PDB file of C-alpha atoms in Angstrom:
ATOM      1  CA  UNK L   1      60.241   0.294-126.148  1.00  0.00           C
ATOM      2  CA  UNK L   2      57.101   0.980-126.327  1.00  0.00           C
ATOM      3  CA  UNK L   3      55.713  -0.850-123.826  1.00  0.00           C
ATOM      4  CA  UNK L   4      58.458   1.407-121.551  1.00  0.00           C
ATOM      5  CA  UNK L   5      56.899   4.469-122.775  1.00  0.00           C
ATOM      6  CA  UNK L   6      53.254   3.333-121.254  1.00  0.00           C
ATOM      7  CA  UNK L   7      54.465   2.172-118.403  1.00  0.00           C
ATOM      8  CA  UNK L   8      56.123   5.423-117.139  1.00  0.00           C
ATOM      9  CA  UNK L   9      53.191   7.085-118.528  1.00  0.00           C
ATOM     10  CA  UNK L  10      50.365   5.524-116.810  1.00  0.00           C
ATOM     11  CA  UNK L  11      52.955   5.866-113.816  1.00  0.00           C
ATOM     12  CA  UNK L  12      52.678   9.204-114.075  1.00  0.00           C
ATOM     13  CA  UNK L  13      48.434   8.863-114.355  1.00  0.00           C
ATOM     14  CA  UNK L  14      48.174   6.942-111.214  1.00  0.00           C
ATOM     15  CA  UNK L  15      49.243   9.816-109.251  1.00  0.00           C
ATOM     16  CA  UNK L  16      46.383  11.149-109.936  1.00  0.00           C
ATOM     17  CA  UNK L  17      45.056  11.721-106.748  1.00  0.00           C
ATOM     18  CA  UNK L  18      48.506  12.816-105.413  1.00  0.00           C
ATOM     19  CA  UNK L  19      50.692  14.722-107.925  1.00  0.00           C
ATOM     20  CA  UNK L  20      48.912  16.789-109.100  1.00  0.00           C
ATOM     21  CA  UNK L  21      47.521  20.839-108.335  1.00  0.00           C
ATOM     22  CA  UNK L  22      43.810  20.821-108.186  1.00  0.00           C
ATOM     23  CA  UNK L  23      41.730  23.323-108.621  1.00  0.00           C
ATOM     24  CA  UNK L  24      37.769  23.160-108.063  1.00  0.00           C
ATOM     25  CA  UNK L  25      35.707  26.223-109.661  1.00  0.00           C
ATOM     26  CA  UNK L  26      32.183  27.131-109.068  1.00  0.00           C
ATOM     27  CA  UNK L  27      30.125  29.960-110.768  1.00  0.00           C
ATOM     28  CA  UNK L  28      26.938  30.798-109.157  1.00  0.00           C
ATOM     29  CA  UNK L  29      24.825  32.885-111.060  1.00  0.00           C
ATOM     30  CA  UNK L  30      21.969  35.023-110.068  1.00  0.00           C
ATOM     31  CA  UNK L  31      19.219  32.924-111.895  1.00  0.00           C
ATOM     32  CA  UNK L  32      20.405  29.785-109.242  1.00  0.00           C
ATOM     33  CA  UNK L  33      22.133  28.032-111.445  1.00  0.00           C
ATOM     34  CA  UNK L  34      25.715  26.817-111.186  1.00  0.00           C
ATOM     35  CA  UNK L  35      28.599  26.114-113.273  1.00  0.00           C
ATOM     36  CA  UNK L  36      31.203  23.586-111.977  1.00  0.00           C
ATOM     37  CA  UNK L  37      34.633  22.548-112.644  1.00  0.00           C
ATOM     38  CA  UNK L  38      37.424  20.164-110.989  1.00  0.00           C
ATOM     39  CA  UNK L  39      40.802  20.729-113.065  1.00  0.00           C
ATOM     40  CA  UNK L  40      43.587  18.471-112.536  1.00  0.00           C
ATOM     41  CA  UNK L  41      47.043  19.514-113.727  1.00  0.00           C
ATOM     42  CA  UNK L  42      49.484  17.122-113.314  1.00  0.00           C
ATOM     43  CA  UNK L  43      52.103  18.363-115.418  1.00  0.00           C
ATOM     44  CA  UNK L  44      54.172  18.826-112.636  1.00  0.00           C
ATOM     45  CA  UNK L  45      54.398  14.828-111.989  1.00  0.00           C
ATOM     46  CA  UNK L  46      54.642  14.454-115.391  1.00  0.00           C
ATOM     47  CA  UNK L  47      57.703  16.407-116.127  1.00  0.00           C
ATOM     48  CA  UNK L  48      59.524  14.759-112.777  1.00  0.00           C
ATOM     49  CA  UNK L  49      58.807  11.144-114.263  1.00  0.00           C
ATOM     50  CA  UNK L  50      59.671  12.703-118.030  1.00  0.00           C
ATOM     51  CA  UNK L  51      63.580  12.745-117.313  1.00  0.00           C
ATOM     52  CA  UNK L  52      62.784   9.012-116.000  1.00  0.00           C
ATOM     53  CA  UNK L  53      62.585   8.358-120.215  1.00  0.00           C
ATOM     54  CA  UNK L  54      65.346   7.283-122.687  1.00  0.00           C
ATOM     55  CA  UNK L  55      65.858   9.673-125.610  1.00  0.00           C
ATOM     56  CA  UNK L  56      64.691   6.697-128.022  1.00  0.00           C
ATOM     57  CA  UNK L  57      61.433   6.499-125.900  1.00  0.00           C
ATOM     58  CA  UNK L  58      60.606  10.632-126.838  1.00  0.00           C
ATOM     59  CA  UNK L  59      61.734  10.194-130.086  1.00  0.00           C
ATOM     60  CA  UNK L  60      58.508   7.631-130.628  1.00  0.00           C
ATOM     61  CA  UNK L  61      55.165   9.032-131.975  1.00  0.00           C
ATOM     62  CA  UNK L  62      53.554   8.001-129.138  1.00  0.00           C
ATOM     63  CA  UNK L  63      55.179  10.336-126.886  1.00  0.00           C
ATOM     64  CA  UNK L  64      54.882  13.206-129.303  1.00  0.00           C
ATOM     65  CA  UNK L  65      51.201  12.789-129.845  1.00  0.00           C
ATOM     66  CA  UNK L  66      49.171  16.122-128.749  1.00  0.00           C
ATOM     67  CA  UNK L  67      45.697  16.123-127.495  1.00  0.00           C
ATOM     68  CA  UNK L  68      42.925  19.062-126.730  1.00  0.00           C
ATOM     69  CA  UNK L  69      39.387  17.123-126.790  1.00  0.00           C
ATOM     70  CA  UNK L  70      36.452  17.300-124.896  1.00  0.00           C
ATOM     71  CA  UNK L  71      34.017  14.718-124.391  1.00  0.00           C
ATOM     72  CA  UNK L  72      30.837  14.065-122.832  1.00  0.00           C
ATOM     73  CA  UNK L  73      30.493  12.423-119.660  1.00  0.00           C
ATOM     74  CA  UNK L  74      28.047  10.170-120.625  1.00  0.00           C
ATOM     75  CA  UNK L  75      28.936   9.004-124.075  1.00  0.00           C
ATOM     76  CA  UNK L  76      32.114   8.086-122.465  1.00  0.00           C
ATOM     77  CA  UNK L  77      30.856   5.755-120.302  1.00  0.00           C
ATOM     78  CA  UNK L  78      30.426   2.242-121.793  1.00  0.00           C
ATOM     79  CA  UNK L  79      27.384   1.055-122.817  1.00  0.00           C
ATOM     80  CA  UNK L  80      26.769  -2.216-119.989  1.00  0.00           C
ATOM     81  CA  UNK L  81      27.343   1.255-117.274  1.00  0.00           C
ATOM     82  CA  UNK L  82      24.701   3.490-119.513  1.00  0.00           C
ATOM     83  CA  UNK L  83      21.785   0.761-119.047  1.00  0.00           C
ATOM     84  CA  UNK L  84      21.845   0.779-115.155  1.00  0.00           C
ATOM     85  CA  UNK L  85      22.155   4.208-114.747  1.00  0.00           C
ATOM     86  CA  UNK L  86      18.677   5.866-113.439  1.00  0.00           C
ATOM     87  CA  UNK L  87      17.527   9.349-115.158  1.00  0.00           C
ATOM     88  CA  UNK L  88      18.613  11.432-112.985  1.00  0.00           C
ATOM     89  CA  UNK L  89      22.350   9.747-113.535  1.00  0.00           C
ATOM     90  CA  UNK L  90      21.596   9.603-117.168  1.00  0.00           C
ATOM     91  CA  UNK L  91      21.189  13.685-116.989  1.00  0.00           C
ATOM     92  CA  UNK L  92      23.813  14.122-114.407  1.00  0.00           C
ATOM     93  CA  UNK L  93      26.680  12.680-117.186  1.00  0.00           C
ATOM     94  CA  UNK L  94      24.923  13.883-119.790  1.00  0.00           C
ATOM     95  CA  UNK L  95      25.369  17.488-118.782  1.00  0.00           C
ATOM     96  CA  UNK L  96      28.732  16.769-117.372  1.00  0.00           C
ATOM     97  CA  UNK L  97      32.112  17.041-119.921  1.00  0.00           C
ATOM     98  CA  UNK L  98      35.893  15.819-119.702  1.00  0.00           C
ATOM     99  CA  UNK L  99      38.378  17.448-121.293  1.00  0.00           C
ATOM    100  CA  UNK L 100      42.199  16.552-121.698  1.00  0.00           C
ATOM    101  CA  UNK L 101      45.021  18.515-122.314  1.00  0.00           C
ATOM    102  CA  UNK L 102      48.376  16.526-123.278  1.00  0.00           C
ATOM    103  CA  UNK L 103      51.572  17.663-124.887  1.00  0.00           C
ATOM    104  CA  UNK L 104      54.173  15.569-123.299  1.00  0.00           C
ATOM    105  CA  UNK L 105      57.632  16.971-125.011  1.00  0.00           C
ATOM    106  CA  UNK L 106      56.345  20.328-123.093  1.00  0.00           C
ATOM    107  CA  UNK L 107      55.340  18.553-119.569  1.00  0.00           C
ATOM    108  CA  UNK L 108      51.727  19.666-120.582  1.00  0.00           C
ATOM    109  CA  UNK L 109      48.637  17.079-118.741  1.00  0.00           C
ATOM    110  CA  UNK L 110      45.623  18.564-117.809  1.00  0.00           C
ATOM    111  CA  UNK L 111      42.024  16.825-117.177  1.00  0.00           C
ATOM    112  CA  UNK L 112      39.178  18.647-116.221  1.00  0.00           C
ATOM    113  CA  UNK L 113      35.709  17.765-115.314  1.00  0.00           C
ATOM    114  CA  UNK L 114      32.680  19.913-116.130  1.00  0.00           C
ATOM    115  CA  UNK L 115      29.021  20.628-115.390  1.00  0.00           C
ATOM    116  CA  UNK L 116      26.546  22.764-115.907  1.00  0.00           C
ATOM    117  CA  UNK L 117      23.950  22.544-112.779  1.00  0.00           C
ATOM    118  CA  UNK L 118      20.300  24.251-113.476  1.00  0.00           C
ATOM    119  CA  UNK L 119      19.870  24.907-109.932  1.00  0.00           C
ATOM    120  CA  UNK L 120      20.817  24.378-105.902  1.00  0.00           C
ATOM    121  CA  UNK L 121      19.260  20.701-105.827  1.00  0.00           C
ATOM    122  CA  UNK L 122      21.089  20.156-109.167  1.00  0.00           C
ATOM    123  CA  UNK L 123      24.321  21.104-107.849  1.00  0.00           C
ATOM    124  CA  UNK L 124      23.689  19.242-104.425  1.00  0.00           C
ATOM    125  CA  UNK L 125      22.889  15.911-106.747  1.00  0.00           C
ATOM    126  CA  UNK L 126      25.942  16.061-108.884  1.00  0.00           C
ATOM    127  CA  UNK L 127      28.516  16.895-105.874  1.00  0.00           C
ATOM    128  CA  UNK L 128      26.610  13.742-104.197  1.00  0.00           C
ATOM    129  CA  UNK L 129      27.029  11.416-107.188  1.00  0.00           C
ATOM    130  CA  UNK L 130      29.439  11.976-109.870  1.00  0.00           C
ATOM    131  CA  UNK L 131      32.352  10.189-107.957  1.00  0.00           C
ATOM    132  CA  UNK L 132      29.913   7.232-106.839  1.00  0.00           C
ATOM    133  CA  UNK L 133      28.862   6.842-110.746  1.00  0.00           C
ATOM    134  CA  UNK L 134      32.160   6.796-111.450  1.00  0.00           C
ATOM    135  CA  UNK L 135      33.528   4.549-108.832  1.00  0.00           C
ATOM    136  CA  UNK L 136      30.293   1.687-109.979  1.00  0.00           C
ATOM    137  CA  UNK L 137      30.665   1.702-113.301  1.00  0.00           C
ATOM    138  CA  UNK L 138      33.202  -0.307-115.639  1.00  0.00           C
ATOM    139  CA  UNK L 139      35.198   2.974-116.363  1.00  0.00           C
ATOM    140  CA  UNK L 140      38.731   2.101-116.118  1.00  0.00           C
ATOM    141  CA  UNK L 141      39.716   4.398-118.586  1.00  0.00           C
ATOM    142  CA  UNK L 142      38.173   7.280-120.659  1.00  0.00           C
ATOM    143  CA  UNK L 143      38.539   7.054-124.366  1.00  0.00           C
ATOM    144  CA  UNK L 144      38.652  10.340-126.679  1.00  0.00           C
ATOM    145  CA  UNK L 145      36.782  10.452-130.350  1.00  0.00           C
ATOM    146  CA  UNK L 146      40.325   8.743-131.907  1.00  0.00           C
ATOM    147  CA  UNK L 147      40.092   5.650-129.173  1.00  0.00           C
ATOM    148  CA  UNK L 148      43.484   6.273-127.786  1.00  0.00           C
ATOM    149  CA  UNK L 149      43.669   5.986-123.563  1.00  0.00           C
ATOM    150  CA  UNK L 150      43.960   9.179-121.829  1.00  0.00           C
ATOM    151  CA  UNK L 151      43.239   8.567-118.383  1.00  0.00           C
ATOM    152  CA  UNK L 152      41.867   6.629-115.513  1.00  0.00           C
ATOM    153  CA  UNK L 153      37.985   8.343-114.786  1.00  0.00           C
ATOM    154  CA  UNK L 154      37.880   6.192-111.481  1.00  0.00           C
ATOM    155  CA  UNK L 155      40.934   7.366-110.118  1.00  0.00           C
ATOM    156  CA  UNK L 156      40.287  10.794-110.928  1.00  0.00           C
ATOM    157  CA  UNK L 157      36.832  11.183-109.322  1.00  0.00           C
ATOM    158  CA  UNK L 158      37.337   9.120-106.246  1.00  0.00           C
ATOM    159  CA  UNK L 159      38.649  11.609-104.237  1.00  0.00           C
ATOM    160  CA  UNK L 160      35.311  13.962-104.413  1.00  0.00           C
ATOM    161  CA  UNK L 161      33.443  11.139-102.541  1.00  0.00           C
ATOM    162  CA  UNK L 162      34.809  11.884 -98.896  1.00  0.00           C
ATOM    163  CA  UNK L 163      32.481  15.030 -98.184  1.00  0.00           C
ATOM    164  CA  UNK L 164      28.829  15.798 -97.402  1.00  0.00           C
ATOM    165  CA  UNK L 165      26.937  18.455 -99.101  1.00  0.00           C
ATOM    166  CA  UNK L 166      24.541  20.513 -98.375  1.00  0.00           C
ATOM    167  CA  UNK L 167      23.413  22.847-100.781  1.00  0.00           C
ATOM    168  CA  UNK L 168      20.492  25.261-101.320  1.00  0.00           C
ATOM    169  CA  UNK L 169      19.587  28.750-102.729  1.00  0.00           C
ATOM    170  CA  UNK L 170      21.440  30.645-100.378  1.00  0.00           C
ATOM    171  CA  UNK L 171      23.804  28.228 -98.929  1.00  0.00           C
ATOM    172  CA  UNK L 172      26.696  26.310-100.256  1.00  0.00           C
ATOM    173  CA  UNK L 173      27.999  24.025 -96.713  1.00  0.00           C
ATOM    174  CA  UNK L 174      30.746  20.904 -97.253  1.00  0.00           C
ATOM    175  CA  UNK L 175      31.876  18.818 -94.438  1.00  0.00           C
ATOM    176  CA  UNK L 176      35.077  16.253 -95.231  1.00  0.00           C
ATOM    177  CA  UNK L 177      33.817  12.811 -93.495  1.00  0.00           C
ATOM    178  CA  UNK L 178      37.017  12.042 -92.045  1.00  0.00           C
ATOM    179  CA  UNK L 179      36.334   8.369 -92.149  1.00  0.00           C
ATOM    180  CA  UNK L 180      35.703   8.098 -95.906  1.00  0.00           C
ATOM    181  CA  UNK L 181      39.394  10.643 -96.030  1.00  0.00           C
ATOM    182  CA  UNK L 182      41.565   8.437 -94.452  1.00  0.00           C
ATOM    183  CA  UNK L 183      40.362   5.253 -96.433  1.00  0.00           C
ATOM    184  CA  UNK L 184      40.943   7.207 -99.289  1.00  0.00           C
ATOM    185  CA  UNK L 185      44.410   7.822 -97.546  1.00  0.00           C
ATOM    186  CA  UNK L 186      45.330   4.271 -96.618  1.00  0.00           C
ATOM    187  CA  UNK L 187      44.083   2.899-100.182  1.00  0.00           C
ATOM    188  CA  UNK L 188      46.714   6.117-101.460  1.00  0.00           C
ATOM    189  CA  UNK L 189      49.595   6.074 -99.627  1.00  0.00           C
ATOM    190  CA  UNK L 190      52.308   4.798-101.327  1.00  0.00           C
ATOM    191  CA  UNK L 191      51.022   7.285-104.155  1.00  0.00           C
ATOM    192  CA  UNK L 192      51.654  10.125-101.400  1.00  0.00           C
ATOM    193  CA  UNK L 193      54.749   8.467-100.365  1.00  0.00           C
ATOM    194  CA  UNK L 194      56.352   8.709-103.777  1.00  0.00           C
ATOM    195  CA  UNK L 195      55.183  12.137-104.457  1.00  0.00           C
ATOM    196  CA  UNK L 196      57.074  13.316-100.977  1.00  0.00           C
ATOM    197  CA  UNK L 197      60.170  11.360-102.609  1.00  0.00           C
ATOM    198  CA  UNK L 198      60.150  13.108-105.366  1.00  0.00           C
ATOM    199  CA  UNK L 199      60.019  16.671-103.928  1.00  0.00           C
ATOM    200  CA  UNK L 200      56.688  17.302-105.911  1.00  0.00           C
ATOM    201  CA  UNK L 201      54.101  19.747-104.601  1.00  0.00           C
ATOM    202  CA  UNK L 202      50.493  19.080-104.048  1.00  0.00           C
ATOM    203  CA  UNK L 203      48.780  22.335-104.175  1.00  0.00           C
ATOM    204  CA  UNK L 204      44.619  22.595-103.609  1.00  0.00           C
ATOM    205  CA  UNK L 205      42.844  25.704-104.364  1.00  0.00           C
ATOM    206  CA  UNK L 206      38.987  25.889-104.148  1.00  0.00           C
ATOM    207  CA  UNK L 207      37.735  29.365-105.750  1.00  0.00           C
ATOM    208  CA  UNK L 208      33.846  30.523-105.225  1.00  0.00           C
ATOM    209  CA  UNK L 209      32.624  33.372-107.283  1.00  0.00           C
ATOM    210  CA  UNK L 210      28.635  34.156-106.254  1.00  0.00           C
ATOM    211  CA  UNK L 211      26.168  37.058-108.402  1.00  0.00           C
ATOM    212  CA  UNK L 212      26.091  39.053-104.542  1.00  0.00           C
ATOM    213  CA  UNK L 213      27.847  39.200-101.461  1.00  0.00           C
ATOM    214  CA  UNK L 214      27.603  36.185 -99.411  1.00  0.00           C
ATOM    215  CA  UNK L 215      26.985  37.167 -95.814  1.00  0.00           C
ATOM    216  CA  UNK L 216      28.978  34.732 -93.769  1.00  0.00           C
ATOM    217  CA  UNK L 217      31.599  32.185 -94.164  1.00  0.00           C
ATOM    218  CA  UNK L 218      33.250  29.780 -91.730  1.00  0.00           C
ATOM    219  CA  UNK L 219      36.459  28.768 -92.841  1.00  0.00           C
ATOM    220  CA  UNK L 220      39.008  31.107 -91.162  1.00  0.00           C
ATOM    221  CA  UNK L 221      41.839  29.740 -94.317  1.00  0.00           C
ATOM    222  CA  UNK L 222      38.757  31.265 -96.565  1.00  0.00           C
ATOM    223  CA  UNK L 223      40.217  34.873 -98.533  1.00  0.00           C
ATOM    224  CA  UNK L 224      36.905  36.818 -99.228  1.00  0.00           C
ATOM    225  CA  UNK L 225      36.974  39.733-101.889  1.00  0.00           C
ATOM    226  CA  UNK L 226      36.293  43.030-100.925  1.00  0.00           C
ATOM    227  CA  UNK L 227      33.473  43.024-102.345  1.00  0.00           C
ATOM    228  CA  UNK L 228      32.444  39.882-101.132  1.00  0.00           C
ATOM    229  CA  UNK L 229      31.961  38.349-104.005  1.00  0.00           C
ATOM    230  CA  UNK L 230      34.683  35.887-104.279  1.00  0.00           C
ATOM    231  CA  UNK L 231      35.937  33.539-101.900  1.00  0.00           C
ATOM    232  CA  UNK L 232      38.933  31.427-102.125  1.00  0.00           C
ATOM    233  CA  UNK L 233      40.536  28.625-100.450  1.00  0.00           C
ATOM    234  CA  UNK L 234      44.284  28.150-100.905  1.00  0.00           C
ATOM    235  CA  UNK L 235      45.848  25.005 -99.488  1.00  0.00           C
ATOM    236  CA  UNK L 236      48.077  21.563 -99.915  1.00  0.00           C
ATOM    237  CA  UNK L 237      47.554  17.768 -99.496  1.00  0.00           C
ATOM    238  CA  UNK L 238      50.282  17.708 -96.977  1.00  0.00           C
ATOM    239  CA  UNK L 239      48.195  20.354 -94.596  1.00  0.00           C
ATOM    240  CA  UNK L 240      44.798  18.374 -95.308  1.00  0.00           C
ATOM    241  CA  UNK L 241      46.240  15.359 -94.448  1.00  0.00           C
ATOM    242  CA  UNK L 242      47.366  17.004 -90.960  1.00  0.00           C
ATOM    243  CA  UNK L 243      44.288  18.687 -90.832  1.00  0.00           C
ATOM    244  CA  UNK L 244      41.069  17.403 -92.804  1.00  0.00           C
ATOM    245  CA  UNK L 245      38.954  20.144 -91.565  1.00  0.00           C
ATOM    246  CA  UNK L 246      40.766  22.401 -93.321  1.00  0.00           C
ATOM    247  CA  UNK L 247      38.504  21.536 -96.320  1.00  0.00           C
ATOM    248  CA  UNK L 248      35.198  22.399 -94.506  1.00  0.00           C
ATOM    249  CA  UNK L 249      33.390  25.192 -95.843  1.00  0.00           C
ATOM    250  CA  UNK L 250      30.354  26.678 -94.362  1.00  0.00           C
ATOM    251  CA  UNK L 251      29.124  29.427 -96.775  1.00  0.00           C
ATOM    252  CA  UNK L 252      25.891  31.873 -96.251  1.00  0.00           C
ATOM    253  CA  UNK L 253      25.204  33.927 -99.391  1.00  0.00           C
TER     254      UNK L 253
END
């Protein structure tokens, strides 16, 4: 029985990159600095695949257990990945967080990932390289304080490596490389597939907030704030995959 209850669970964790409403954040304050965020709220998936369970299964304390922890990056990471990072990576996870969410009786399973960048070149770094530490080290699966699984880091990071970046003081520019996107697609698409299957949406919404009014931006999907201040990008994984340039964001501030 319980071995059921992991399997439709982790079932529901490998749609990671698929079922699942993401949201990326970024905060850039007038000092240059930048605060970061990637949520990932899959409660959706997981309430589809919850009616997939046997009462007997949610009546075990495994399925009842309820998590709210945040970690660091980098003391997540086992220690064979920690010796080969360099210290710039070593300050990249160390300034980075994950946090997890999970109440399964209410369809509740949330991860996000964190990071607090000092400054344009800092930002530019970590957009570079926290998927590509991710994807080289022996992370299969984060571990909270209490040692139980939550979640599968590489899978969750992965899809942040198909972009360029180009970031400075007054510009924030991302280009999807469509090569790197559709081998992300053809290593994910019987994910996609069941997703479709099972009616669930895929919403993506990238919000911007700057300290002034950015002068120009590129993206014609792009809602700007009156006063310029904000700009959001609302979208789905069904139009991106149509349309990859969709994602591109070219932003003057």
């Amino acid at each position: 029985m319980r071995r059921l209850y992991f399997s439709l669970f982790f079932l529901a964790l490998l749609c990671l990159s698929s079922c699942v409403d993401v949201v990326e954040h970024y905060d850039f304050k007038a000092d240059g600095s930048c605060n970061v965020a990637y949520t990932f709220d899959m409660s959706k998936a997981v309430s589809v695949l919850m009616n997939l369970m046997s009462d007997s299964v949610k009546a075990t304390p495994q399925f009842a257990a309820i998590k709210d922890t945040t970690l660091n990056f980098y003391s997540a990471l086992p220690d064979s990945t920690q010796q080969k990072m360099t210290l710039d990576q070593v300050n990249l996870a160390k300034s980075s967080n994950l946090s997890v969410q999970m109440n399964l009786p209410k369809n509740i399973m949330k991860v996000s990932v964190s990071h607090q960048a000092k400054n344009a070149a800092d930002l530019q770094y970590y957009l570079r390289n926290i998927s590509r530490i991710a994807s080289q080290s022996d992370l299969k699966t984060v571990k909270g304080n209490d040692g139980i699984k939550d979640f599968n880091a590489q899978e969750l990071l992965s899809g942040q490596d198909y972009y360029t970046y180009e970031v400075t003081q007054h510009k924030f520019y991302r280009i999807i490389d469509k090569a790197k996107f559709n081998a992300f697609m053809k290593k994910t698409a019987a994910t996609f597939s069941m997703a479709k299957a099972m009616l669930i949406d895929m919403p993506y919404k990238v919000v911007l907030n700057f300290a002034k009014p950015v002068k120009k931006v590129n993206n014609p999907k792009a809602i700007v704030s009156a006063d310029r201040k904000h700009v959001t990008l609302v979208t789905n994984m069904d139009e991106i995959i149509k349309n990859p340039s969709v994602m591109n964001l070219k932003i003057d501030f």
